[in-house]
Coordinates of C-alpha atoms and ligand atoms in Angstrom, one line a residue:
X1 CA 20.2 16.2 -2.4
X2 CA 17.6 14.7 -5.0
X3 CA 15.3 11.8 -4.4
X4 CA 14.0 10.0 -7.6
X5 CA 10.7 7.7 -7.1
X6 CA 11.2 4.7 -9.4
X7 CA 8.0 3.4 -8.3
X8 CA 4.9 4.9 -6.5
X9 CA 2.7 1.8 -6.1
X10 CA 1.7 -0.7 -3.2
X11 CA 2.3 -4.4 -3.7
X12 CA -0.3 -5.0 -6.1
X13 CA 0.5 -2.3 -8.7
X14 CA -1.5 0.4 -9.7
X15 CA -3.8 -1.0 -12.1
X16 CA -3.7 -3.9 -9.8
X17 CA -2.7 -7.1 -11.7
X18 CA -5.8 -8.7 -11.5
X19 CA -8.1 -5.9 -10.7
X20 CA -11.1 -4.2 -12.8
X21 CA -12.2 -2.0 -9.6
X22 CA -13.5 2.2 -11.0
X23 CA -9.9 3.0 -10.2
X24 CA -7.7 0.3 -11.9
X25 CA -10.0 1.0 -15.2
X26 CA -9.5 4.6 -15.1
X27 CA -5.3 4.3 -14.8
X28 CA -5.8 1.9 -17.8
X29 CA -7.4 3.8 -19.8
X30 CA -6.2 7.5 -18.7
X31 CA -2.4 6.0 -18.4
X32 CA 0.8 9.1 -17.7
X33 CA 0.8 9.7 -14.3
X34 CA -2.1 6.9 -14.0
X35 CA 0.1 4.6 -14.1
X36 CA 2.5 3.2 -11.2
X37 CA 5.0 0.4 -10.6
X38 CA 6.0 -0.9 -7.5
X39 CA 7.2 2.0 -4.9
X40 CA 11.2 2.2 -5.5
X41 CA 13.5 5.2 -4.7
X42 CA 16.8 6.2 -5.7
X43 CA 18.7 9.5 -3.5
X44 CA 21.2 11.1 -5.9
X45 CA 21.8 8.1 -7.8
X46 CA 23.9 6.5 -5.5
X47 CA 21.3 4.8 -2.7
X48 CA 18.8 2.6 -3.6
X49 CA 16.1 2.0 -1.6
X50 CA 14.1 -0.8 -1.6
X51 CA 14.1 -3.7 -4.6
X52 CA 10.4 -4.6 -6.1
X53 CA 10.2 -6.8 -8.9
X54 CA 10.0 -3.8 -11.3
X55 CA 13.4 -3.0 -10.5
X56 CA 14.2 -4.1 -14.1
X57 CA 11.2 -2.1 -15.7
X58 CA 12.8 0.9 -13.8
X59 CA 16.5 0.0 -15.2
X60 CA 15.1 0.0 -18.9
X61 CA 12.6 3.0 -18.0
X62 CA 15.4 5.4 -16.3
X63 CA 18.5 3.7 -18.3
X64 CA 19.5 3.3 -15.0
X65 CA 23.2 1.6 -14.4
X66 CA 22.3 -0.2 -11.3
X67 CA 25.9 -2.2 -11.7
X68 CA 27.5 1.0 -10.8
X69 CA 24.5 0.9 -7.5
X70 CA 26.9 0.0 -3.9
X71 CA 23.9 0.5 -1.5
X72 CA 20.7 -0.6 -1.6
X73 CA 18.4 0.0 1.9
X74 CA 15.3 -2.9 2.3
X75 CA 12.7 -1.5 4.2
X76 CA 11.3 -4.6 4.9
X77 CA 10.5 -8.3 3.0
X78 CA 7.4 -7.5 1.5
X79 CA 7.8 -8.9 -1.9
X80 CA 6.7 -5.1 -2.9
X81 CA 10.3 -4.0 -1.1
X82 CA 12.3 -6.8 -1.8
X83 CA 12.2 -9.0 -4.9
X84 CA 16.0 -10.7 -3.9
X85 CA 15.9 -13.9 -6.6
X86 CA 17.0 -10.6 -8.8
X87 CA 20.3 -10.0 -7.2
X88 CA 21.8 -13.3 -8.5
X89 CA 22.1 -10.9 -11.7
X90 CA 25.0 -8.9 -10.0
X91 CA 27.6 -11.8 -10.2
X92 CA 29.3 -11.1 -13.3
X93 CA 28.5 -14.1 -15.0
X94 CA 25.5 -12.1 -15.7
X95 CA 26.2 -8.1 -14.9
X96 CA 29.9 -7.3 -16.4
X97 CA 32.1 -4.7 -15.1
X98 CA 29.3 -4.6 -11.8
X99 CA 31.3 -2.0 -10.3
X100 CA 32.7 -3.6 -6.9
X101 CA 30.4 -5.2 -3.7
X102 CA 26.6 -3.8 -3.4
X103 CA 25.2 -3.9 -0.1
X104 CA 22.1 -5.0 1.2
X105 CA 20.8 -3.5 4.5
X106 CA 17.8 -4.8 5.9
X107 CA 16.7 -7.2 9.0
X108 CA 16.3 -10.7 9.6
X109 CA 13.4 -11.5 7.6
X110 CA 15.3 -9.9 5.0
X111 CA 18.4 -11.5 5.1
X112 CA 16.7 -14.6 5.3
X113 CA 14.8 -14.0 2.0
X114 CA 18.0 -12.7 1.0
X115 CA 20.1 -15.9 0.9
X116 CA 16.6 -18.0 0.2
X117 CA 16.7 -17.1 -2.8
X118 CA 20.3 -16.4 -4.2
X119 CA 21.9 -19.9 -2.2
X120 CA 19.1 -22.4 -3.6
X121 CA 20.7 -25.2 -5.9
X122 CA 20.7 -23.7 -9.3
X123 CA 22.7 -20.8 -8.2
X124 CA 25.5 -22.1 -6.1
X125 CA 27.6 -21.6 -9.2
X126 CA 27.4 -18.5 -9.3
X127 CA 28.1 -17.0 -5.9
X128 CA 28.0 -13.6 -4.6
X129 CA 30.3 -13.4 -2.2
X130 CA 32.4 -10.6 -4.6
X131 CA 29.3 -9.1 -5.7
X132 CA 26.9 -8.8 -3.3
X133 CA 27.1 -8.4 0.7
X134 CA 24.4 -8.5 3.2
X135 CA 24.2 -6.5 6.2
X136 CA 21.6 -6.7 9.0
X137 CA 20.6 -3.6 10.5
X138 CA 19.3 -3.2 14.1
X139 CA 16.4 -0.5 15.3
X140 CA 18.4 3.4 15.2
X141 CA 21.5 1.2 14.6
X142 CA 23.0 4.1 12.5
X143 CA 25.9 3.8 10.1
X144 CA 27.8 5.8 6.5
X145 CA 27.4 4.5 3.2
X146 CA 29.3 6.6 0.6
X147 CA 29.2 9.7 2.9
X148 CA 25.8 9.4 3.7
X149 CA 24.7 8.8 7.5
X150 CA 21.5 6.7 7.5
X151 CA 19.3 5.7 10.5
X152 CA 17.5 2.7 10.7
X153 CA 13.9 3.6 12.4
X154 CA 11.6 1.4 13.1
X155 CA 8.0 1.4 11.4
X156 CA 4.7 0.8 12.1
X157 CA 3.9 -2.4 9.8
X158 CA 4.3 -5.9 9.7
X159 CA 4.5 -7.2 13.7
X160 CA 6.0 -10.4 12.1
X161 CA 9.5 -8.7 11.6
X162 CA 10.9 -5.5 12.3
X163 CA 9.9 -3.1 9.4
X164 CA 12.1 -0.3 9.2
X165 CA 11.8 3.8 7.8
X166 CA 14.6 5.5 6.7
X167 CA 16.5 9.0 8.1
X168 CA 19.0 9.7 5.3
X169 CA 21.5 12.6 5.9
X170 CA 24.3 14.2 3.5
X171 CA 25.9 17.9 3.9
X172 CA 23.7 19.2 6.7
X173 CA 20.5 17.7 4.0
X174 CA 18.0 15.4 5.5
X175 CA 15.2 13.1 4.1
X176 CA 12.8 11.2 6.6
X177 CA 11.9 8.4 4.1
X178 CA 8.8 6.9 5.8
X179 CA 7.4 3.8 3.5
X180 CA 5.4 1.6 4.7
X181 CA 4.4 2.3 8.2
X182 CA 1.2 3.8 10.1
X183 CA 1.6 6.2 12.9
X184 CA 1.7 3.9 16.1
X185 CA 5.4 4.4 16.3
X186 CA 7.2 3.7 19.8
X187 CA 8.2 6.4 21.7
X188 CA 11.7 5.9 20.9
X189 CA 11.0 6.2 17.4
X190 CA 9.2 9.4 17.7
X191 CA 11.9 11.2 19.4
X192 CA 14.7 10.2 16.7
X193 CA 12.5 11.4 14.2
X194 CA 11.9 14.4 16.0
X195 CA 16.0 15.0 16.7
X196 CA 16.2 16.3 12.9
X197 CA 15.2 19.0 10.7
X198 CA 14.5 17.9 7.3
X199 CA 14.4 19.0 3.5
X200 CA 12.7 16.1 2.6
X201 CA 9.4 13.9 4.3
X202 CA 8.1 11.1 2.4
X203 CA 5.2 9.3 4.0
X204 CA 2.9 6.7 3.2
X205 CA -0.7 7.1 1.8
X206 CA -1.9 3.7 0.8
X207 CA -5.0 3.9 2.3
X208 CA -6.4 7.5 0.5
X209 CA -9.0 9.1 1.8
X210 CA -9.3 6.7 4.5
X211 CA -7.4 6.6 8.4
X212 CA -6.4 3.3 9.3
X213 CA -5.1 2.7 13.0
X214 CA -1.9 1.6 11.7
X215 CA 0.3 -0.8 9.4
X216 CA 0.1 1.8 6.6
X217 CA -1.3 5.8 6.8
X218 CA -4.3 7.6 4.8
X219 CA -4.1 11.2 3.9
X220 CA -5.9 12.4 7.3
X221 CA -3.1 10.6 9.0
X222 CA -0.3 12.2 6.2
X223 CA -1.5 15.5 7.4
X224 CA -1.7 14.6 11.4
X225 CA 2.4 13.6 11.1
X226 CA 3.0 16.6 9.2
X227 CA 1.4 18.6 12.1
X228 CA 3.3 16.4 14.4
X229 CA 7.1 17.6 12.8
X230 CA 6.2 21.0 12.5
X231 CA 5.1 21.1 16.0
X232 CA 8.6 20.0 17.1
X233 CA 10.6 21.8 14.7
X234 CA 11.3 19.6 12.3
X235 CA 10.5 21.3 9.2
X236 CA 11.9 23.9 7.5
X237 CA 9.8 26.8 5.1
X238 CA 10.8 25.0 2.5
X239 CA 10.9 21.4 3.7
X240 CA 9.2 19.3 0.4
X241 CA 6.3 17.2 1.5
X242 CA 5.4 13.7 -0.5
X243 CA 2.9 11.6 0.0
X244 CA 3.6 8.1 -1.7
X245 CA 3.1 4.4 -1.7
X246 CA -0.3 4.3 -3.5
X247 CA -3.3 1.7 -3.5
X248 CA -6.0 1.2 -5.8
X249 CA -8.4 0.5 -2.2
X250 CA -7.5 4.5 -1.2
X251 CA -10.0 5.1 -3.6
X252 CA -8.7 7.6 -5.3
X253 CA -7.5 8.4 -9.0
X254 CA -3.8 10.2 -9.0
X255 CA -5.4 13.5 -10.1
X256 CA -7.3 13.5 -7.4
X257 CA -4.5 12.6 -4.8
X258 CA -2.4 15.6 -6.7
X259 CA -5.1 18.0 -6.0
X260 CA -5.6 17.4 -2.3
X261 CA -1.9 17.4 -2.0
X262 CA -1.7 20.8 -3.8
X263 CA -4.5 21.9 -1.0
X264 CA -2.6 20.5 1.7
X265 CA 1.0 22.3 0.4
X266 CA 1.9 18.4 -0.5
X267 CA 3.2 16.8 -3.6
X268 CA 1.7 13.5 -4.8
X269 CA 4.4 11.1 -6.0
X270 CA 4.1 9.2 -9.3
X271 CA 6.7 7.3 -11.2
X272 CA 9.9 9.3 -12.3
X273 CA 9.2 12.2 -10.2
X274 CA 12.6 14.0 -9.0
X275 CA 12.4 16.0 -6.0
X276 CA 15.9 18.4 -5.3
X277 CA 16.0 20.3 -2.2
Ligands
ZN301 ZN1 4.6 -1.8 0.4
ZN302 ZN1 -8.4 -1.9 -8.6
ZN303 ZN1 4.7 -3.7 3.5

């Protein structure tokens, strides 16, 4: 299995759009790995996870051919997850040859910023019905896309709707895609997260060097749910560890995240990385 990050940034981009903090003027002026987009993934080119509104930048950046893209898995409606006014671009007025229906999984608050934005006025002639479908997912309500069993878990976040991370499975090959959540998880979420081995954890560091007491996780909390998995199992000797999902507020410049990954047998993400396992 490979997992490509598109994007490695929280919701206000990394520089932030508006910001001149120590951090956003060092990416600026440093740039490479400095630099990060809105936090997107792709797992072996066929599932898309999550839609920012640099999904084009990442379709010019990786010559992606996101019409050939069937499943696409929302996280949640943060507009740093899910950009939908987009999708109209999928009817082929607009994207020729599109190759068949792309689905959208998400919940409620996605699927109503889903059809929000792609049945307003100006876009009822063009509809979607043969080119995009939406399907709402329910908490460990597991299902196959294109032979790959995915479990909806869900997160830590937003109380407003139910925020979901991702266990993506293929060949006996596992991912635990967690983005964004903290590390109050139910009960119930803990023990289907514990019922699998995996080759892959991704978890999210927006807040740096600093613990929060939820909605998102700093590094001391990255390493705490990495104890957690290897204390029931769930990691393998060669299991890849990523910490992603990066904010300008962690305080901390990219080189410095890589360096106390590297100490903590982690890999900090940054835009294009590939990760194969
Ligand atoms: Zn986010
Ligand atoms: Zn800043
Ligand atoms: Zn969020």
């Amino acid at each position: 299995m490979e997992l490509q990050y598109l994007g490695t940034a929280a919701a206000e981009g990394w520089p932030a759009l508006f910001c001149d903090c120590r951090i956003c003027r060092h990416a600026r002026e440093t740039g490479g790995k400095e630099l990060r987009t809105r936090t997107q993934s792709l797992v072996d080119g066929k599932i898309l996870i999550d839609f920012p509104p640099d999904t084009y930048a990442h379709a010019l950046g990786y010559s992606l051919q996101l019409g050939k893209i069937k499943h696409l898995l929302v996280t949640h409606s943060h507009m740093d997850h899910f950009f939908p006014v987009e999708l109209i671009h999928r009817h082929e007025h607009f994207g020729h040859h599109a190759e068949g229906m792309l689905h959208v999984y998400g919940n409620e608050a996605v699927e109503e910023a889903f059809y929000g934005a792609v049945l307003i006025d100006r876009f009822r002639v063009h509809p979607l019905d043969e080119a995009v479908k939406f399907v709402r997912l329910k908490p460990f309500g597991d299902f196959m896309a294109d032979g790959y069993h995915i479990i909806p878990v869900p997160a830590d976040h937003d109380k407003r709707e139910q925020c979901f991370i991702y266990i993506i499975e293929k060949d006996g090959k596992c991912i635990l895609y967690g983005h964004d959540t903290g590390m109050a998880l139910s009960r119930e979420a803990w023990d289907c997260i514990f019922s699998h081995k995996y080759g892959l954890v991704s978890l999210d560091a927006t807040m740096g060097k600093k613990q929060t007491d939820g909605y998102h996780m700093g590094l001391p909390d990255g390493i705490a749910f990495v104890k957690l998995l290897e204390a029931q199992g769930c990691l393998q000797e060669d299991t890849v560890k990523v910490i992603n999902h990066f904010s300008h507020n962690g305080e901390m410049t990219h080189q410095q995240l890589e360096e106390f990954a590297e100490t903590h047998g982690m890999k900090a993400a940054f835009d294009g990385m590939k990760v194969a396992f």
